[in-house]
mmCIF file of C-alpha atoms in Angstrom:
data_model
loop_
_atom_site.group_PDB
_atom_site.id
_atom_site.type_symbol
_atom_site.label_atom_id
_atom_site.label_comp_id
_atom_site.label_asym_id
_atom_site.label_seq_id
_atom_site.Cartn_x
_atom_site.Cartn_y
_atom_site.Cartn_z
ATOM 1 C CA UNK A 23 11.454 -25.345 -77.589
ATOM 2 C CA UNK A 24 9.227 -27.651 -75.501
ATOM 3 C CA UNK A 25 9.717 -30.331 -73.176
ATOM 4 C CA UNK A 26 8.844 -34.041 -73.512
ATOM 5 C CA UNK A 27 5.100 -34.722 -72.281
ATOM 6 C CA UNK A 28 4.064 -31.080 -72.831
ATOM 7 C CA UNK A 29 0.852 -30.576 -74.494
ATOM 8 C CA UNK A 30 2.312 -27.346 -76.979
ATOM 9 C CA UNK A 31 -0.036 -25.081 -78.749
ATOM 10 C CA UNK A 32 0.746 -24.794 -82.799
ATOM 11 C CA UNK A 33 -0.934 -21.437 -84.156
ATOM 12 C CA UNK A 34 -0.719 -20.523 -87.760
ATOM 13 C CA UNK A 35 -1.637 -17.633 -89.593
ATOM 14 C CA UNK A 36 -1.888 -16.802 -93.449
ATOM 15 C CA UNK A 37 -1.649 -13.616 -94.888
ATOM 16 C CA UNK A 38 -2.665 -12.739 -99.049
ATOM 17 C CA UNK A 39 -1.191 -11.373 -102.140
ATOM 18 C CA UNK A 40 -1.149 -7.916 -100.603
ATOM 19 C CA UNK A 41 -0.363 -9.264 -96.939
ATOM 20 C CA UNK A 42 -4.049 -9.248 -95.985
ATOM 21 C CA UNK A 43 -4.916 -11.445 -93.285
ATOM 22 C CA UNK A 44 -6.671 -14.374 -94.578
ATOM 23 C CA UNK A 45 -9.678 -16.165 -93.175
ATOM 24 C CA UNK A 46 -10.982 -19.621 -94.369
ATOM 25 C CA UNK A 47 -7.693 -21.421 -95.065
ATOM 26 C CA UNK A 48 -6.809 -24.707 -94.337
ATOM 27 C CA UNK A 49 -3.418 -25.299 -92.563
ATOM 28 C CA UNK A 50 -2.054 -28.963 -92.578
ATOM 29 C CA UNK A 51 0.831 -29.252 -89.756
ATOM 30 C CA UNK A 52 3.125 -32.587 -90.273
ATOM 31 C CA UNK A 53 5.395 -32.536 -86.669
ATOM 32 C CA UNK A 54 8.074 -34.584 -88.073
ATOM 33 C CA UNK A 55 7.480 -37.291 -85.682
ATOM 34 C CA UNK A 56 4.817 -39.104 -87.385
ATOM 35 C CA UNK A 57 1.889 -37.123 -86.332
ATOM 36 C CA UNK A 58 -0.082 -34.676 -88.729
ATOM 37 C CA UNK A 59 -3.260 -32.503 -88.066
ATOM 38 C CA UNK A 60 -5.391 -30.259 -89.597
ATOM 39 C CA UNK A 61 -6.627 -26.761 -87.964
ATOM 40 C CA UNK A 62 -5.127 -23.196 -87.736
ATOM 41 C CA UNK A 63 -4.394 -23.670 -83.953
ATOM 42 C CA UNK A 64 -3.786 -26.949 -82.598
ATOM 43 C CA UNK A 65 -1.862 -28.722 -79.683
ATOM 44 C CA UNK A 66 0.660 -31.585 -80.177
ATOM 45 C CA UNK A 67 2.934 -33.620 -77.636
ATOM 46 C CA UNK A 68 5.974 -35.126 -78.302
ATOM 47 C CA UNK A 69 6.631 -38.425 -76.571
ATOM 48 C CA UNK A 70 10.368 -38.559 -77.469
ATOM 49 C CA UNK A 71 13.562 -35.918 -77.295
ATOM 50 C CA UNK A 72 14.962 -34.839 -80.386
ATOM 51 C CA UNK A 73 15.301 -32.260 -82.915
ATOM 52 C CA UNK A 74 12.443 -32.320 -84.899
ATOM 53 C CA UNK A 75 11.542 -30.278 -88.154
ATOM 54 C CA UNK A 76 7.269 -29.090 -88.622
ATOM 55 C CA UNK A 77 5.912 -28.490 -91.460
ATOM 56 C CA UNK A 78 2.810 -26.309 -92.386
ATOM 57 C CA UNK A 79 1.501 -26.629 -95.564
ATOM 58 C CA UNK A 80 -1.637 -23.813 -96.122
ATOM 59 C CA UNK A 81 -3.971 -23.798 -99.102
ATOM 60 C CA UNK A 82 -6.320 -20.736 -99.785
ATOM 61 C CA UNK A 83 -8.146 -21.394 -102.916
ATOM 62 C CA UNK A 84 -5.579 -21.515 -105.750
ATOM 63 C CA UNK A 85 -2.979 -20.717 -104.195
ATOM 64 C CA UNK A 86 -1.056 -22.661 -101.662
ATOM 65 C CA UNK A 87 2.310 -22.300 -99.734
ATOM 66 C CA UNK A 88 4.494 -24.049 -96.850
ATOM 67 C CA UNK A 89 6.378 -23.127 -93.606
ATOM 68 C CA UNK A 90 9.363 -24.654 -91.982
ATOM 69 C CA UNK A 91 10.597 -24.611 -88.771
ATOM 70 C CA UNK A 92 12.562 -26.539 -85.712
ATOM 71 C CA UNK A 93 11.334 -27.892 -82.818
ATOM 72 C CA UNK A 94 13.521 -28.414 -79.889
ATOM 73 C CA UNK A 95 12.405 -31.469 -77.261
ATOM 74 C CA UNK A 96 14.070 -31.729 -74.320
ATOM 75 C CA UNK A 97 13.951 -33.933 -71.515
ATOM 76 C CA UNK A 98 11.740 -32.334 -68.591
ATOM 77 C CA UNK A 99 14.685 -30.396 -66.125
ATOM 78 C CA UNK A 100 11.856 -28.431 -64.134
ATOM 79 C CA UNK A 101 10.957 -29.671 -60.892
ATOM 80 C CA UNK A 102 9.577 -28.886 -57.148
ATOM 81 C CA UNK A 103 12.806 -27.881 -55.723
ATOM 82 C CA UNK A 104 11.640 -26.220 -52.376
ATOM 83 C CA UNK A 105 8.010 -25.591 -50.403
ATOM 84 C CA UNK A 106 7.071 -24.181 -46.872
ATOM 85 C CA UNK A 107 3.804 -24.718 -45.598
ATOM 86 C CA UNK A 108 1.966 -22.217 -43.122
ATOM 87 C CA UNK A 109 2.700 -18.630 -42.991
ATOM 88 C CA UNK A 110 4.348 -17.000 -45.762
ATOM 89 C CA UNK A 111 4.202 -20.141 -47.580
ATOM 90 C CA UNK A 112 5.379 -21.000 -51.356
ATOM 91 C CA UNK A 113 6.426 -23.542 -53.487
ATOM 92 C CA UNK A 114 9.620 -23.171 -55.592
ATOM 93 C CA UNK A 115 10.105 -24.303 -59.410
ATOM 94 C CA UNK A 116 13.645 -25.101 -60.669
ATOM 95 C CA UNK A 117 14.878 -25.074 -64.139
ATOM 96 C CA UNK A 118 17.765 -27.178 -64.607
ATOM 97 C CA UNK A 119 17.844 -26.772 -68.305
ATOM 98 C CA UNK A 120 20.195 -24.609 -70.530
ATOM 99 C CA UNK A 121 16.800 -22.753 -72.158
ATOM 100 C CA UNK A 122 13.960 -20.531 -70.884
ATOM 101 C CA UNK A 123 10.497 -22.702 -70.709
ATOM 102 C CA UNK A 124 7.064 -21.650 -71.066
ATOM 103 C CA UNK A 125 5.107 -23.257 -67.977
ATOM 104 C CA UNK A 126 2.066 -21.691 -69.174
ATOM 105 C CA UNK A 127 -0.679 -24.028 -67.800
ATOM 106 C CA UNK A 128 1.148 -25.971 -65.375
ATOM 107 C CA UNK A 129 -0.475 -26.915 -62.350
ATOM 108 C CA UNK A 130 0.278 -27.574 -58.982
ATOM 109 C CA UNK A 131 -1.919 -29.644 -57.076
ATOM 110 C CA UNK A 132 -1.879 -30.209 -53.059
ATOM 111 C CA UNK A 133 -4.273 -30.507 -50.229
ATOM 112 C CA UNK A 134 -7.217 -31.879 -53.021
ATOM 113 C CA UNK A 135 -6.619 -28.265 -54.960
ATOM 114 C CA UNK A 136 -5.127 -27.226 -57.993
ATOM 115 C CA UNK A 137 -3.595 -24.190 -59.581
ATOM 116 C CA UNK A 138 -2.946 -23.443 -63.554
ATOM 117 C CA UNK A 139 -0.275 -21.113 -63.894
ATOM 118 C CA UNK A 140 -1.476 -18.349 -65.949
ATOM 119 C CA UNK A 141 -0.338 -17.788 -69.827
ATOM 120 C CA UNK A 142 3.073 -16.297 -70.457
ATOM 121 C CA UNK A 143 4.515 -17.776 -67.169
ATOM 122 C CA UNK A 144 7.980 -18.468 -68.113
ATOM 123 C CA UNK A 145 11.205 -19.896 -65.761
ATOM 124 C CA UNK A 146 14.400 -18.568 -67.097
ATOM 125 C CA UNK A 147 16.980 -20.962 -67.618
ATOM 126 C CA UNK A 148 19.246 -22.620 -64.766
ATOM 127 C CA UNK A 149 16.787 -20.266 -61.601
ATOM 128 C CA UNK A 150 14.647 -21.324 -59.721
ATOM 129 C CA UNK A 151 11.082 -19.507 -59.359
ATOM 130 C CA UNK A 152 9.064 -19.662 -55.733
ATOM 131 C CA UNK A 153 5.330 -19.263 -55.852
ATOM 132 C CA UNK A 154 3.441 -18.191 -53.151
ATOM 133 C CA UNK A 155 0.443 -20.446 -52.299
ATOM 134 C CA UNK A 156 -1.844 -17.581 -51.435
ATOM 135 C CA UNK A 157 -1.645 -16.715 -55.021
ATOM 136 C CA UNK A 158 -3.113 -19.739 -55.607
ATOM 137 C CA UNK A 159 -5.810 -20.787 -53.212
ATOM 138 C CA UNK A 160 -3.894 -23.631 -51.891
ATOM 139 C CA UNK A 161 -3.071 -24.174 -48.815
ATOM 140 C CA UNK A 162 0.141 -26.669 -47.577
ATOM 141 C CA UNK A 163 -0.484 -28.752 -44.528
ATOM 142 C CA UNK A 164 1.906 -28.188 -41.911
ATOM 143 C CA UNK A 165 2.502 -31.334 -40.499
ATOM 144 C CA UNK A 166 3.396 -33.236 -44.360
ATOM 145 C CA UNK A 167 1.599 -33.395 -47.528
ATOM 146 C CA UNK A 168 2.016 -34.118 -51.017
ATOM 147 C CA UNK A 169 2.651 -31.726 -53.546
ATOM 148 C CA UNK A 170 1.884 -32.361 -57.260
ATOM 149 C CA UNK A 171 3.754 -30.827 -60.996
ATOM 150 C CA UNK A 172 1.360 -31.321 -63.648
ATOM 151 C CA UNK A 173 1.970 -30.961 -67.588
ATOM 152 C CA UNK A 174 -1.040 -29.152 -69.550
ATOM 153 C CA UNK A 175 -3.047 -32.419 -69.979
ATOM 154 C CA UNK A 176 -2.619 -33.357 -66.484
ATOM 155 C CA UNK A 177 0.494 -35.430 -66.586
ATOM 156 C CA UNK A 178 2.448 -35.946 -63.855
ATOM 157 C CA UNK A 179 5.941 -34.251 -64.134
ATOM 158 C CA UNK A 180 7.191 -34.179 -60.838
ATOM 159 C CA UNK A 181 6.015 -35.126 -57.251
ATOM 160 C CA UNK A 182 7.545 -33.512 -53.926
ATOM 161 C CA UNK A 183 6.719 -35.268 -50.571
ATOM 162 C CA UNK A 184 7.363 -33.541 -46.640
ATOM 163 C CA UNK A 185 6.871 -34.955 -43.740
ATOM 164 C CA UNK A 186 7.485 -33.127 -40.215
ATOM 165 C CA UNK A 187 7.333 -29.386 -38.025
ATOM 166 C CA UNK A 188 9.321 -26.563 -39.744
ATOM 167 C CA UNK A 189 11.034 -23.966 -37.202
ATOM 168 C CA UNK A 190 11.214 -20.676 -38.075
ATOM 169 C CA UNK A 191 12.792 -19.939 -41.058
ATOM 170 C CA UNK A 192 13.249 -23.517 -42.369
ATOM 171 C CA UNK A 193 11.485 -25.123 -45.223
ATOM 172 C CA UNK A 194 11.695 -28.500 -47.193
ATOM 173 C CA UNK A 195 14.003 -28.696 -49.927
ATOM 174 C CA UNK A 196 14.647 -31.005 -52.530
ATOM 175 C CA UNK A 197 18.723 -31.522 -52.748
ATOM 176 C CA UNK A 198 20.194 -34.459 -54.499
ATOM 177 C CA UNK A 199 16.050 -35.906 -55.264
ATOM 178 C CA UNK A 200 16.374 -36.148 -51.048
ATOM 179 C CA UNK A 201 13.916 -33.973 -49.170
ATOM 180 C CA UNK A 202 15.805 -31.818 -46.632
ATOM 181 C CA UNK A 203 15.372 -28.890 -44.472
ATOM 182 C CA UNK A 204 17.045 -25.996 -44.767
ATOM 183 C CA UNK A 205 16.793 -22.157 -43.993
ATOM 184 C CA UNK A 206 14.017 -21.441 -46.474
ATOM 185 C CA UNK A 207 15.586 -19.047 -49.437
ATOM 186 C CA UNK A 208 12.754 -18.703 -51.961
ATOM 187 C CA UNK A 209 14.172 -18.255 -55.722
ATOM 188 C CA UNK A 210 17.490 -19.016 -54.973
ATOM 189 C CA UNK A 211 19.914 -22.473 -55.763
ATOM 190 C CA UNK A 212 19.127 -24.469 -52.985
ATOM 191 C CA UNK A 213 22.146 -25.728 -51.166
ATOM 192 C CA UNK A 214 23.839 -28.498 -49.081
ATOM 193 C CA UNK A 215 25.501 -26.351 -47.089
ATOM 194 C CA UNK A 216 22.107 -24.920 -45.737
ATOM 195 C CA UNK A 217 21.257 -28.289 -44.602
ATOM 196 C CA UNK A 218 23.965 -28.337 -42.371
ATOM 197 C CA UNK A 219 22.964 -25.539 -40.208
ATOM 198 C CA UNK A 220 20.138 -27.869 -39.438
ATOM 199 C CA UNK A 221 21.659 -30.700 -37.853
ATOM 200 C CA UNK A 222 23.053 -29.702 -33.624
ATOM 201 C CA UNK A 223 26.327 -28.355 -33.817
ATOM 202 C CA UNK A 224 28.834 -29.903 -31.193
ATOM 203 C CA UNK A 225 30.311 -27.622 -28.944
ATOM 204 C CA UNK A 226 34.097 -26.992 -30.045
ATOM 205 C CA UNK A 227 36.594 -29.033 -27.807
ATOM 206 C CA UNK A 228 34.028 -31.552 -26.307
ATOM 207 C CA UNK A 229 33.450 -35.219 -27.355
ATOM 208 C CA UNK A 230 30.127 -36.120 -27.589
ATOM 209 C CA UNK A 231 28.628 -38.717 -26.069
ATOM 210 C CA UNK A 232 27.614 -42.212 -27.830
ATOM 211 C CA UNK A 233 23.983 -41.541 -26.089
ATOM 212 C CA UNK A 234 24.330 -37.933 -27.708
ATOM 213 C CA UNK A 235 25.406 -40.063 -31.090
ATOM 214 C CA UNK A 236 22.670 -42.263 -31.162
ATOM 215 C CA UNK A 237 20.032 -39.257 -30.362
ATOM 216 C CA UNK A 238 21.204 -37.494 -33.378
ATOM 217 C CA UNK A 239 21.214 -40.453 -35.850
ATOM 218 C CA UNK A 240 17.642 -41.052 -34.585
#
């Protein structure tokens, strides 16, 4: 399984008669989309979803034999769902797909600095994931900043802009593709009904104001 955009990794290996590892073989790959290359490990990207079926044909002198198997391509459902900048801070991942992903190599860029997740970093299907940024050597401005999702390659998959002070125990959260804030719960399903607590409750009985009104709209 991989996700549209996604620079994947192909590796092939090719064992003999008496299941010896074999070195000097030549393994032709044909994606199914079009695209073939030659190499024992190689990376391909699909541009399009689908269900597509590879190929890998590998010669070793006289003798020669194929592989089959299916690639799933699905349409990128991982995004910046949540950050908090200064102490404690993080950035949360979001997987809204029905599959587990490998976000091996992913980066997250902010503040003119970038982090690539490490290999075997995976997000489990329909969680979310928070990442602490002193993990990474990035550091969130407090006052608003832009935070960047890149594909292995470097292509943009998803951008998350804040803007504003955070009280304690708020953070920015994406709800809806509207940045919000919220009390901050790293690795869990963000939620509208944590954005409410935000706003000034009116005391029970009393009618507010229109001035009271118009200070709250603004």
């Amino acid at each position: 399984t991989t996700l549209v955009g996604v620079s994947t990794e192909f590796r092939g290996k090719a064992y003999g008669l008496n299941d010896e590892p074999l070195n000097g073989v030549r393994f032709l790959w044909n994606f199914g989309d079009g695209f073939s290359k030659d190499g024992q490990n190689i990376e391909h990207t699909y541009a399009y979803i689908g269900r597509y079926i590879v190929v890998v044909d590998v010669v070793s002198g006289q003798y020669s034999t194929s592989d089959i198997f299916t690639m799933d391509v699905l349409p990128n459902g991982i995004y910046i769902s949540e950050a908090m900048p200064g102490h404690d801070s993080f950035i949360e991942l979001t997987n809204g797909l029905e599959r587990d992903i490998d976000i091996s190599r992913w980066q997250f860029r902010a503040s003119g600095k970038s982090f690539a997740l490490p290999k075997n970093t995976f997000i489990a299907s329909k969680s979310s994931l928070a990442f602490p940024t002193s993990a990474m050597g990035i550091s969130l401005l407090n006052n608003g900043d832009k935070i960047e999702l890149l594909y292995p390659g470097n292509f943009l998959a998803d951008v998350f802009t804040y803007n504003g002070l955070l009280a304690i125990g708020k953070s920015f959260s994406k709800i809806s593709n509207k940045i919000v804030l919220v009390e901050k719960t790293p690795g869990k399903t963000n939620s509208t009904l944590l954005a409410v607590k935000t706003s000034k409750p009116v005391v029970e009985n009393e009618k507010p104001k229109p001035s009271i009104v118009l200070a709250q709209v603004k």
